[in-house]
PDB file of C-alpha atoms in Angstrom:
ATOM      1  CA  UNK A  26      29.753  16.196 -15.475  1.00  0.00           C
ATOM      2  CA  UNK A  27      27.890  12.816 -16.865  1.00  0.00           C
ATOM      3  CA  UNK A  28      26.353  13.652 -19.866  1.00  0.00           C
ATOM      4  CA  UNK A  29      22.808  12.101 -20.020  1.00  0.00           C
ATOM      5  CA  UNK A  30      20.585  11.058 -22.663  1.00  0.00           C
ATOM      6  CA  UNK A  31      18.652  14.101 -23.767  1.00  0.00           C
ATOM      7  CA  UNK A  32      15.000  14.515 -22.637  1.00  0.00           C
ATOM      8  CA  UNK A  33      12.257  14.918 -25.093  1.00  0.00           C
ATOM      9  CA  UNK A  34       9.320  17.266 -24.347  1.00  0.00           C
ATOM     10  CA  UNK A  35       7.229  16.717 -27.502  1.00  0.00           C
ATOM     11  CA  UNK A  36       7.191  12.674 -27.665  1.00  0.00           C
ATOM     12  CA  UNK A  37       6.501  10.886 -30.980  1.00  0.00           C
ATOM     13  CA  UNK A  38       3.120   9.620 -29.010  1.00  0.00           C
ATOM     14  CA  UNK A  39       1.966   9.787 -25.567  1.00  0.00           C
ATOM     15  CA  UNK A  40       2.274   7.359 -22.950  1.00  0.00           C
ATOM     16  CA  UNK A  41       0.689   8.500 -20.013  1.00  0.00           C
ATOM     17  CA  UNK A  42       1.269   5.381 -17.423  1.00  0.00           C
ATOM     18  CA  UNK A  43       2.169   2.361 -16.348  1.00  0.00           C
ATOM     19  CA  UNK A  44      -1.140   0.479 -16.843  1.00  0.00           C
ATOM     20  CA  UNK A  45      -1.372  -3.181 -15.797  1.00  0.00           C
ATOM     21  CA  UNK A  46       0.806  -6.865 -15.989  1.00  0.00           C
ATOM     22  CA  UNK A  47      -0.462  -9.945 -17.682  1.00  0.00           C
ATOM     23  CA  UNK A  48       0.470 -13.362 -15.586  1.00  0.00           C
ATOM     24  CA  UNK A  49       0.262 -16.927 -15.832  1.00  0.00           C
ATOM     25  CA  UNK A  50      -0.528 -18.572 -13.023  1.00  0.00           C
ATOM     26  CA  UNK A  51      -1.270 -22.511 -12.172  1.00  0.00           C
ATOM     27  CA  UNK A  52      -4.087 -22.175  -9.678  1.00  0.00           C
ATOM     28  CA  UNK A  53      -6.464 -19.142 -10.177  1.00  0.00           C
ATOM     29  CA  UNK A  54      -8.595 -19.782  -6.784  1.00  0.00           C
ATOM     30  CA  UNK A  55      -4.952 -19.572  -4.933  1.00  0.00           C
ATOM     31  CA  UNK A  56      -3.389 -16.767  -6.927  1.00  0.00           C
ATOM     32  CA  UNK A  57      -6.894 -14.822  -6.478  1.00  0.00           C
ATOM     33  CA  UNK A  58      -6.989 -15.184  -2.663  1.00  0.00           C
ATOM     34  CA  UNK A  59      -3.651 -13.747  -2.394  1.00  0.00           C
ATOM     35  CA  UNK A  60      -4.064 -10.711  -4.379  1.00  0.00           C
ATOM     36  CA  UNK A  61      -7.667  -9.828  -3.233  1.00  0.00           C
ATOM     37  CA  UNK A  62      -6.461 -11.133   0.905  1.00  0.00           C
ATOM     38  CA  UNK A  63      -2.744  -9.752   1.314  1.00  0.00           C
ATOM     39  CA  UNK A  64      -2.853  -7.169  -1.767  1.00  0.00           C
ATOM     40  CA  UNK A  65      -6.210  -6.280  -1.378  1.00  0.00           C
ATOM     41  CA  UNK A  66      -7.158  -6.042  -4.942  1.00  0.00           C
ATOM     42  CA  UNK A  67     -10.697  -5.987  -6.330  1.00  0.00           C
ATOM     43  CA  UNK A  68     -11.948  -8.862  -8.797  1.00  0.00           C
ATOM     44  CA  UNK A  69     -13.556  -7.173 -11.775  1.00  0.00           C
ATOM     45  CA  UNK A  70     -14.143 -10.017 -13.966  1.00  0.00           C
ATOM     46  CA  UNK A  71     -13.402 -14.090 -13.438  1.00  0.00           C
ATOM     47  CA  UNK A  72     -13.680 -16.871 -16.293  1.00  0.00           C
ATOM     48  CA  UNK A  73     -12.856 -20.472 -15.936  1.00  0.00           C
ATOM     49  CA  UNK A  74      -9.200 -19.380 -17.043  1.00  0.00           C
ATOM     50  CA  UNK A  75      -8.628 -15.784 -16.061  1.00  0.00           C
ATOM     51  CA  UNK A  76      -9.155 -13.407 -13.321  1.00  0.00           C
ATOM     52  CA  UNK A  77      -8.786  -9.752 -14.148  1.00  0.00           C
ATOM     53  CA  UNK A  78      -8.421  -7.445 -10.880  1.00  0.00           C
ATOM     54  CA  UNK A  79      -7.854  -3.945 -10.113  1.00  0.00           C
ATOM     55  CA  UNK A  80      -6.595  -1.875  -7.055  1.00  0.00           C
ATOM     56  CA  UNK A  81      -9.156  -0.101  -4.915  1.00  0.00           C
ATOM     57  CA  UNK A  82      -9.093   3.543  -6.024  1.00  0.00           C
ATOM     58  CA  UNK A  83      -8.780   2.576  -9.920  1.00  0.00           C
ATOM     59  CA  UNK A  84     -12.076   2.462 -12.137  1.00  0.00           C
ATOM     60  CA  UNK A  85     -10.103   0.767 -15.371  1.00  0.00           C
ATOM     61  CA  UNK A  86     -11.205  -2.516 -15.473  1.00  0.00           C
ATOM     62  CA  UNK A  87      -8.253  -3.614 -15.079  1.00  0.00           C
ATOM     63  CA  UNK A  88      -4.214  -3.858 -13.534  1.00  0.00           C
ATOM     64  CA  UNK A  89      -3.313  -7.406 -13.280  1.00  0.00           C
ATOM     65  CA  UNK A  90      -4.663 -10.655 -15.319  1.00  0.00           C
ATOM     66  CA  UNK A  91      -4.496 -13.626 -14.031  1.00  0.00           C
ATOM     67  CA  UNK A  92      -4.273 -16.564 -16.887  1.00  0.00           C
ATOM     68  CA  UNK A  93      -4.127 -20.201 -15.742  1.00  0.00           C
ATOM     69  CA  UNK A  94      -1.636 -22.120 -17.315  1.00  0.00           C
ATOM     70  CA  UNK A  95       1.352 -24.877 -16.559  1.00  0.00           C
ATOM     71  CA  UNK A  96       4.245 -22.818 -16.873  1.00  0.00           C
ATOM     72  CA  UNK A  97       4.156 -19.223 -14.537  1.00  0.00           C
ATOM     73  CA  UNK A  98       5.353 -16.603 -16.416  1.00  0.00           C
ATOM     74  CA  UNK A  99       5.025 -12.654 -17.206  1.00  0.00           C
ATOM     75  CA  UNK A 100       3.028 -12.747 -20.339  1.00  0.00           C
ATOM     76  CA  UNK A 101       3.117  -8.758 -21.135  1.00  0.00           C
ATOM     77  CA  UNK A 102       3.329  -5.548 -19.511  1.00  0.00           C
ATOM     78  CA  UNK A 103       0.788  -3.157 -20.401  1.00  0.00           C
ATOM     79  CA  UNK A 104       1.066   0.703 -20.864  1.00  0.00           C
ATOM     80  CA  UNK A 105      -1.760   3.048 -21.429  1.00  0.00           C
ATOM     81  CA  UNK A 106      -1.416   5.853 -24.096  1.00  0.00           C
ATOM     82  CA  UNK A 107      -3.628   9.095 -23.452  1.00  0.00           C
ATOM     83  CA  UNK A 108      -5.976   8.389 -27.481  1.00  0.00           C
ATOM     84  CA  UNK A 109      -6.272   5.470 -29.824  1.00  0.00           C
ATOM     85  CA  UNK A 110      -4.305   7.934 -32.397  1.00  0.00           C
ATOM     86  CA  UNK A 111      -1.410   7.436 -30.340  1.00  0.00           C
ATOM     87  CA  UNK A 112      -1.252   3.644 -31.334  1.00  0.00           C
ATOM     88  CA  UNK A 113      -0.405   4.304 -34.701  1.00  0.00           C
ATOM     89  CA  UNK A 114       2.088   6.525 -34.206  1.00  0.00           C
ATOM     90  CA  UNK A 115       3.575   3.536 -31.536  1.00  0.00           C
ATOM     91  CA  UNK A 116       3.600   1.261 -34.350  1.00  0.00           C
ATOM     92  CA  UNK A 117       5.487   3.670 -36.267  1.00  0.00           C
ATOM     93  CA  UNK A 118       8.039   4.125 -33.491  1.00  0.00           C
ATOM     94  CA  UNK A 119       8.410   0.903 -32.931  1.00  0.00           C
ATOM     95  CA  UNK A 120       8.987  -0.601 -36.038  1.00  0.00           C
ATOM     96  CA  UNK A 121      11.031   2.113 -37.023  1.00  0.00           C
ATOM     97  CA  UNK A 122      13.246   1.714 -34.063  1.00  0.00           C
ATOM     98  CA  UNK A 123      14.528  -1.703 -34.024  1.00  0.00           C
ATOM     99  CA  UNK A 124      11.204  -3.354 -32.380  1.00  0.00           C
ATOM    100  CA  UNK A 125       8.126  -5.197 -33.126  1.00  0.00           C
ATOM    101  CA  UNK A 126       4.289  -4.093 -33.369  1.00  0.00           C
ATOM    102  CA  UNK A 127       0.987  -6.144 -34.343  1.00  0.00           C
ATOM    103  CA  UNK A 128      -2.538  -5.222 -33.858  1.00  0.00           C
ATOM    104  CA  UNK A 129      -3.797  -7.524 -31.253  1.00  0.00           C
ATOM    105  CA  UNK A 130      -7.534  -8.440 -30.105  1.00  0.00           C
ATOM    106  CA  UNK A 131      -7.803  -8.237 -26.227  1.00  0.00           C
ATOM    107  CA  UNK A 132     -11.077  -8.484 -23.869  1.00  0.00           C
ATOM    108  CA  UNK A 133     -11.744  -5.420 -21.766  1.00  0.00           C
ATOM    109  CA  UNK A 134      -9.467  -3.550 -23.895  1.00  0.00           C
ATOM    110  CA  UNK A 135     -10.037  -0.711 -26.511  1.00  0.00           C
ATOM    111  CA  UNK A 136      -7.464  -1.477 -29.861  1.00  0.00           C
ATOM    112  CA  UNK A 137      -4.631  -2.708 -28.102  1.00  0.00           C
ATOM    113  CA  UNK A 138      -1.003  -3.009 -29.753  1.00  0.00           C
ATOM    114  CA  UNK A 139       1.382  -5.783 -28.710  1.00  0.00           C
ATOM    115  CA  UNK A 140       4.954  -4.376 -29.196  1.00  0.00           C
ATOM    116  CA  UNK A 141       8.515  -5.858 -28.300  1.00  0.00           C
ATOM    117  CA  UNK A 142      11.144  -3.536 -27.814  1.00  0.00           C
ATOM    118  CA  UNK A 143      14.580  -3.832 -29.462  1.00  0.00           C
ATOM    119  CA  UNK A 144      15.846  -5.817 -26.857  1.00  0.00           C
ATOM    120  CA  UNK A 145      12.957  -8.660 -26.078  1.00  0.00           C
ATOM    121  CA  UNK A 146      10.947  -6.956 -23.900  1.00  0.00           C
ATOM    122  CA  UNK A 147       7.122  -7.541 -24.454  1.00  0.00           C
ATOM    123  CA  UNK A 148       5.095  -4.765 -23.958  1.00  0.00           C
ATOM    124  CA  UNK A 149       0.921  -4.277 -24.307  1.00  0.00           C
ATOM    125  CA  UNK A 150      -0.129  -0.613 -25.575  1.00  0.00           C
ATOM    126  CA  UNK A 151      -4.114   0.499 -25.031  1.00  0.00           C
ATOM    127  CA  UNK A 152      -5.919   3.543 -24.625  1.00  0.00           C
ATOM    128  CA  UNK A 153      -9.371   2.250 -24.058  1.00  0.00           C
ATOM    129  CA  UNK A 154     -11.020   0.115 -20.865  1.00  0.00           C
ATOM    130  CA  UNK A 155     -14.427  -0.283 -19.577  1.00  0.00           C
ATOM    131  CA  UNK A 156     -15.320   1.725 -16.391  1.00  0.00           C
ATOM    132  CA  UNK A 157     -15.805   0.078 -13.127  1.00  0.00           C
ATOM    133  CA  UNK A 158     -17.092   1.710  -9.713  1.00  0.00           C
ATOM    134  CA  UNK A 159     -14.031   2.568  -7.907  1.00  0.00           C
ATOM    135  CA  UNK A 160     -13.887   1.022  -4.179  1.00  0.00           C
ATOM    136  CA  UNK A 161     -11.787   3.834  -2.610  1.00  0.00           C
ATOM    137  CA  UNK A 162     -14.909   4.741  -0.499  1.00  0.00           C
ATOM    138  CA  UNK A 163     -16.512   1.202  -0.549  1.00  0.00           C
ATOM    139  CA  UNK A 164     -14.870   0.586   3.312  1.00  0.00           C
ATOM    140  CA  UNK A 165     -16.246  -2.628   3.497  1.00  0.00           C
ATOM    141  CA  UNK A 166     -13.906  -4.051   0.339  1.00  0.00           C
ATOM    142  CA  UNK A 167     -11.053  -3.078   1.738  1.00  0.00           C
ATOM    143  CA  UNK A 168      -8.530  -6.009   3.082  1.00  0.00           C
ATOM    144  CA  UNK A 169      -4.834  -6.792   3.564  1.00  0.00           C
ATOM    145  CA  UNK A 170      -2.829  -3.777   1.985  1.00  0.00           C
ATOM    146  CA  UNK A 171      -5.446  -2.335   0.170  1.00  0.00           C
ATOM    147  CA  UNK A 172      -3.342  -1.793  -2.935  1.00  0.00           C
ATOM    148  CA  UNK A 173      -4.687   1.939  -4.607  1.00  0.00           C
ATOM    149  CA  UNK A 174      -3.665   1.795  -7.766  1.00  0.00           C
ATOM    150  CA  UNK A 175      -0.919  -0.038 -10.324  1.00  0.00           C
ATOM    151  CA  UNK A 176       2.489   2.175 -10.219  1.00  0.00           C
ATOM    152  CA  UNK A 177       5.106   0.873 -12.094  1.00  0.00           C
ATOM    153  CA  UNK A 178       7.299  -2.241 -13.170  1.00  0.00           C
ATOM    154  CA  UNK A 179      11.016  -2.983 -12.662  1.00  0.00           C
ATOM    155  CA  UNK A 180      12.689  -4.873 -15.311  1.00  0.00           C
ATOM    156  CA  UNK A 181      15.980  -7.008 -15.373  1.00  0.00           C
ATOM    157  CA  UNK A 182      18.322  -6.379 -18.467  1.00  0.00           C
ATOM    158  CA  UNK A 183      21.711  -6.329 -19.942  1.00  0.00           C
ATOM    159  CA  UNK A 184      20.933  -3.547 -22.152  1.00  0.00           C
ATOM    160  CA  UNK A 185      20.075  -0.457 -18.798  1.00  0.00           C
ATOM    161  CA  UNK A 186      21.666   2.335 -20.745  1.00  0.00           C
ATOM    162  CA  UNK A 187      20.482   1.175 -24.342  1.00  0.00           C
ATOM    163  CA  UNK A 188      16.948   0.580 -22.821  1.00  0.00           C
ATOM    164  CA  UNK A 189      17.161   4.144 -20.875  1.00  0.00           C
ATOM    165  CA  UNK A 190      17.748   5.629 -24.200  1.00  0.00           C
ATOM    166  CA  UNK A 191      15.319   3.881 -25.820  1.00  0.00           C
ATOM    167  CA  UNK A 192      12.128   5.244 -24.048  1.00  0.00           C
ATOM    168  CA  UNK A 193      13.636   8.317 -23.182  1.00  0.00           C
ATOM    169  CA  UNK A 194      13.494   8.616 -27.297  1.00  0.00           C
ATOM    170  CA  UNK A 195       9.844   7.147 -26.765  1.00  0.00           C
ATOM    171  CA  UNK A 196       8.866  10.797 -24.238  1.00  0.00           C
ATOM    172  CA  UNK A 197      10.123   9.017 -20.850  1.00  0.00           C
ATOM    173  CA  UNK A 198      11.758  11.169 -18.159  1.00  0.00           C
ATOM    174  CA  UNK A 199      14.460   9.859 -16.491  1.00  0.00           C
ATOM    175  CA  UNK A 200      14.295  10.716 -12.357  1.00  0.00           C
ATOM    176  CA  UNK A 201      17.199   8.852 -10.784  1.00  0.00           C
ATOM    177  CA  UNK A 202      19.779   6.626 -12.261  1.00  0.00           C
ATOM    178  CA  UNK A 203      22.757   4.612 -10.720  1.00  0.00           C
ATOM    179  CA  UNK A 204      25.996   5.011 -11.924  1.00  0.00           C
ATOM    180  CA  UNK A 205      29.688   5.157 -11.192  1.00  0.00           C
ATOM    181  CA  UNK A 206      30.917   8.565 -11.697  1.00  0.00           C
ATOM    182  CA  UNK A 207      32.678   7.708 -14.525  1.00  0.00           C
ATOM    183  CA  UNK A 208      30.055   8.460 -17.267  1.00  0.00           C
ATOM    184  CA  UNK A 209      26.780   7.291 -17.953  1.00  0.00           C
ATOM    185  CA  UNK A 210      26.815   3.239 -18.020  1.00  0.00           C
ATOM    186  CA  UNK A 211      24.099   2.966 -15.329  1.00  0.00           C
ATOM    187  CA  UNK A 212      23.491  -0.121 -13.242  1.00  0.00           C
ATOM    188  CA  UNK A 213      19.253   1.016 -12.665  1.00  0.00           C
ATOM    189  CA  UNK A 214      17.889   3.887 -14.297  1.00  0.00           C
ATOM    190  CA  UNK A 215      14.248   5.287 -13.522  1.00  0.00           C
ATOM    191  CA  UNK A 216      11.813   6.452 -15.732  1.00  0.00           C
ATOM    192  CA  UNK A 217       8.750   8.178 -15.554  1.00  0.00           C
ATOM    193  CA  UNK A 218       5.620   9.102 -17.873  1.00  0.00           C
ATOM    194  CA  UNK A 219       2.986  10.400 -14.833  1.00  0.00           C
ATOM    195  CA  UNK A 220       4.554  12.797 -12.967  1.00  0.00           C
ATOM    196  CA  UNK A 221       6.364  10.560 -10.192  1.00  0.00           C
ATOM    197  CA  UNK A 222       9.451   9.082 -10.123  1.00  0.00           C
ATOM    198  CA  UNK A 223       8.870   5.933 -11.921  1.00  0.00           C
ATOM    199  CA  UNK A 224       6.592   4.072 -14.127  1.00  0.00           C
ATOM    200  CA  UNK A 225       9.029   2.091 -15.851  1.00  0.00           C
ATOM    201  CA  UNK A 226      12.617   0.698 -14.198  1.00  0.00           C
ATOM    202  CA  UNK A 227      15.359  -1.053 -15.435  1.00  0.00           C
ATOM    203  CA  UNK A 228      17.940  -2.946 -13.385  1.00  0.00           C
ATOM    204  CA  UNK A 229      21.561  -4.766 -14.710  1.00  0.00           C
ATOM    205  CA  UNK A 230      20.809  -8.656 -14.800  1.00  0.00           C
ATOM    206  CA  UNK A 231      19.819 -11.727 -16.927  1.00  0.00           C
ATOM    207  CA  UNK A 232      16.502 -10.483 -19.069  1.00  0.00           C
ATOM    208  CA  UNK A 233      14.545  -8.589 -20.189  1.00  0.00           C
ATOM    209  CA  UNK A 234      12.360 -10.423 -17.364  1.00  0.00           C
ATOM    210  CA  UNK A 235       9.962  -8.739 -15.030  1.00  0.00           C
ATOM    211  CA  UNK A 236      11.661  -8.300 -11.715  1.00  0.00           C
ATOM    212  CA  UNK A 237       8.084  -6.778  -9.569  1.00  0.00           C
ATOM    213  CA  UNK A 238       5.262  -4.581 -10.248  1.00  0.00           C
ATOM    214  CA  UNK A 239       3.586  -2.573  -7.122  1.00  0.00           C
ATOM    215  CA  UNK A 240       1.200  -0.907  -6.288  1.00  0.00           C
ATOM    216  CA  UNK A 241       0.638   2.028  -4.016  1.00  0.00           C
ATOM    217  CA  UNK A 242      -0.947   1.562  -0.366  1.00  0.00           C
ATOM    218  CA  UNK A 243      -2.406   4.071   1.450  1.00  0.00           C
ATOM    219  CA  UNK A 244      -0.835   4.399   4.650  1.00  0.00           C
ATOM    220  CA  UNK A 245       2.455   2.485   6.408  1.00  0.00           C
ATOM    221  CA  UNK A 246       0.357   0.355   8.498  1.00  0.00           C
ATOM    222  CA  UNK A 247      -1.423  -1.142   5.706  1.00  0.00           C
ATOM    223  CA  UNK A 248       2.373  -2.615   4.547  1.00  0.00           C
ATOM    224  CA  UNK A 249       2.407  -3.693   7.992  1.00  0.00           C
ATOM    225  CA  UNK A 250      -0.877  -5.735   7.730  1.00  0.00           C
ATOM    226  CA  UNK A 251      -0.854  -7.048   4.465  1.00  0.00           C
ATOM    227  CA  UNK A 252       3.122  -8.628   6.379  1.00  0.00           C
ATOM    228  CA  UNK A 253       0.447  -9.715   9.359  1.00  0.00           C
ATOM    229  CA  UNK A 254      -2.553 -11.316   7.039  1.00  0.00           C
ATOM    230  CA  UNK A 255      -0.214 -13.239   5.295  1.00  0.00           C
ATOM    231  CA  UNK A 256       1.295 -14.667   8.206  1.00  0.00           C
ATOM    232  CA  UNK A 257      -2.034 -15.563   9.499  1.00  0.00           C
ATOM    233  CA  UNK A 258      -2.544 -17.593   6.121  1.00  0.00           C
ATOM    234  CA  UNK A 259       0.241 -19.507   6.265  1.00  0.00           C
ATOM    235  CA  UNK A 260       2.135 -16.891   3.595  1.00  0.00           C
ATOM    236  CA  UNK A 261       4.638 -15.665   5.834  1.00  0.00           C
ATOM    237  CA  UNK A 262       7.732 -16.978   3.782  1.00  0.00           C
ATOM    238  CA  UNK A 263       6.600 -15.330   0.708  1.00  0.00           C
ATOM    239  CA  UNK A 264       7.482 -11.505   2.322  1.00  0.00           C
ATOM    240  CA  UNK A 265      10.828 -11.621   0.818  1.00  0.00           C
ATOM    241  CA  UNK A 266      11.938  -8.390   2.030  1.00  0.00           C
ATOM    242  CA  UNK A 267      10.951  -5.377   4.172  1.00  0.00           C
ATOM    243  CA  UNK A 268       9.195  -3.477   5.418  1.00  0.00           C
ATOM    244  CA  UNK A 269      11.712  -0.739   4.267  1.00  0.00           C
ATOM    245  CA  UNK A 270      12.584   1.985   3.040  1.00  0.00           C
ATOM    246  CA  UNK A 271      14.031   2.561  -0.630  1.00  0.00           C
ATOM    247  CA  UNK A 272      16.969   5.116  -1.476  1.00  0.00           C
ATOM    248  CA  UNK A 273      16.045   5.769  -4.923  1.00  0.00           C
ATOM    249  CA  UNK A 274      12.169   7.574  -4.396  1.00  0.00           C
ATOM    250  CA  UNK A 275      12.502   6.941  -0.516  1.00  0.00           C
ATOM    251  CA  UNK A 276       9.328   5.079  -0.824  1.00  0.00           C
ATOM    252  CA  UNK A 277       8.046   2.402   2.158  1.00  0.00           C
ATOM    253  CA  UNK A 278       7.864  -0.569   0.960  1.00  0.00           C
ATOM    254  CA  UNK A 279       7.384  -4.646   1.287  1.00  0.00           C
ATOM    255  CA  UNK A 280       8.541  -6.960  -1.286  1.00  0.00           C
ATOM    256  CA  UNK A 281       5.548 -10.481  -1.645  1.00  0.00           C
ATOM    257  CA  UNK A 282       6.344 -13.147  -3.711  1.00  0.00           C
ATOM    258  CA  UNK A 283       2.689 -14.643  -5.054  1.00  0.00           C
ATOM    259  CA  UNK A 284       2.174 -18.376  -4.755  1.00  0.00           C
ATOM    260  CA  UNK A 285       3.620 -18.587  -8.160  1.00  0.00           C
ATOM    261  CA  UNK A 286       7.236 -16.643  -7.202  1.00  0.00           C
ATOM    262  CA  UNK A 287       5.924 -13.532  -9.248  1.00  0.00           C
ATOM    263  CA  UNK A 288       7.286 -10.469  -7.173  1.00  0.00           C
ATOM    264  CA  UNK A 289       4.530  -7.818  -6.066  1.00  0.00           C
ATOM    265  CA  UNK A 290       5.697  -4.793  -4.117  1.00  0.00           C
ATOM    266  CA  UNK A 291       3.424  -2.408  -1.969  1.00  0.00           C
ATOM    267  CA  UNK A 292       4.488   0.947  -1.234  1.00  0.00           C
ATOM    268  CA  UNK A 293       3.670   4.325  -0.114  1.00  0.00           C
ATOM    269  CA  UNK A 294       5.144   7.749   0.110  1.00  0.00           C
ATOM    270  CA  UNK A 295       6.582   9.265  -3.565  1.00  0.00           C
ATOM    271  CA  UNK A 296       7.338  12.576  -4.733  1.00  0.00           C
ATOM    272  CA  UNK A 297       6.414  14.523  -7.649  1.00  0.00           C
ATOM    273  CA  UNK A 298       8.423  14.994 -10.769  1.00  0.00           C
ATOM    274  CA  UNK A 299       6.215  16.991 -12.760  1.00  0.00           C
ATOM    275  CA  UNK A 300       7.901  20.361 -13.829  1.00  0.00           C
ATOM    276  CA  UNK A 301      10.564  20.174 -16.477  1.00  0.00           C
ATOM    277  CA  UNK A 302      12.742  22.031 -14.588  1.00  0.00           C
ATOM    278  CA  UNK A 303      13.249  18.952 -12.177  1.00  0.00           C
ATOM    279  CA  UNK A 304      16.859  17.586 -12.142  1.00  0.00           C
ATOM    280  CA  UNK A 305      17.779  14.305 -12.550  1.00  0.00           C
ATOM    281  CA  UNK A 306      19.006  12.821  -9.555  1.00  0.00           C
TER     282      UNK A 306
END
């Protein structure tokens, strides 16, 4: 029997989600077309140097920023926490737990913290956003995949098990892992905040980097025609892989790389993993 890292019911704040991903990017007219054509997010809000967007169902300003700049790279990724309140006691965790934490001023935020885990990860902690209309019933928006809603990030790291432990100490629940069944040294672990079986996933490799963030699509087809409009745009080569079907969560899916190499996953079809009597699997 592999003894797991122990859950914790009553957090030392609360996370409630996976919230959105900060980007660089060197052309914001191309990187925009792709997410609003093939992912079939909504532009909320465009400068001369960023592009914030959000999926068609969410009224949070936003899920993904889009900064221009030289170098592409994963600036931060952003979690929401359920009351400002919560912040503090982040900073406390944080700090007290081998990480970083600084009070940050962000744009279409509430008071955001900027943490960094223990082992280099850069994370983005709010509680606050302005409310937008959502689009789920404005049919005519819709395109491409029609991404719903932000869902959750996958991160590379040497440090799965450390990590795992980490946020489980932070109130994460930890769905599925893989393992040999020697003990728990786990090559991907999976851990949730919301009540499905991920928000947050780490994976064995060079890092911490961002390996994809997705976002949920309605129905199977739309996977299918978000693969078809970017064909038709001459963006075939970027779906690196699927349409599928994952083991871990058994969710539909199709990998995109934007035209940047950032990884974007749609998907449908998750289960709940609500109660606390819910094994990990």
């Amino acid at each position: 029997m592999i003894s797991l890292p122990p859950t914790v019911f009553d957090p030392p704040f609360r996370i409630t989600r996976a919230s959105h991903v900060v980007l660089v990017v060197k052309d914001l007219d191309v990187s925009r077309q792709f997410y609003t054509t093939i992912a079939g997010l909504i532009v909320t809000h465009q400068t001369a140097d960023t592009v914030y967007l959000r999926g068609i169902e969410e009224a949070c300003h936003h899920s993904l920023v889009l900064r221009k700049g030289a170098d592409p790279a994963c600036v931060r990724l952003g979690l929401r926490v359920f009351m400002e309140e919560d912040l503090v006691k982040a900073k406390d965790f944080f700090e007290a737990n081998g990480g970083t934490a600084e009070w940050a001023e962000v744009e279409f935020q509430g008071q955001t913290l900027h943490v960094t885990d223990p082992f280099g990860l850069p994370l983005e902690l709010c509680a606050r956003m302005p409310v937008e209309p959502r689009m789920i019933t404005g049919y005519t928006r819709h395109r491409g995949g029609c991404g719903l809603r932000m869902d959750h990030f996958q991160v590379l790291t040497p440090n799965v098990r450390e990590s795992c432990e980490f946020y489980m100490k932070a109130g994460f629940r930890l769905t599925e892992y893989i393992s040999k069944p020697d003990g728990f040294n786990p090559g991907g672990v999976f851990l949730q905040r919301k009540g499905n079986p991920h928000d947050l996933v780490f994976f064995n490799g060079p890092g911490p980097q961002l390996h994809h963030f997705a976002y949920l699509a309605p129905e199977v087809h739309h996977l299918l025609y978000a693969c078809d409009i970017a064909s038709e745009m001459g963006y075939g080569s970027t779906v690196e892989r699927g349409p599928g079907r994952h083991g871990p969560g058994h969710a539909q899916f199709v990998y995109f790389r934007d035209p940047d190499g950032h990884r974007v996953e749609l998907f449908n079809t998750h289960y709940q993993a609500i109660d606390i009597e819910t094994e990990t699997i």
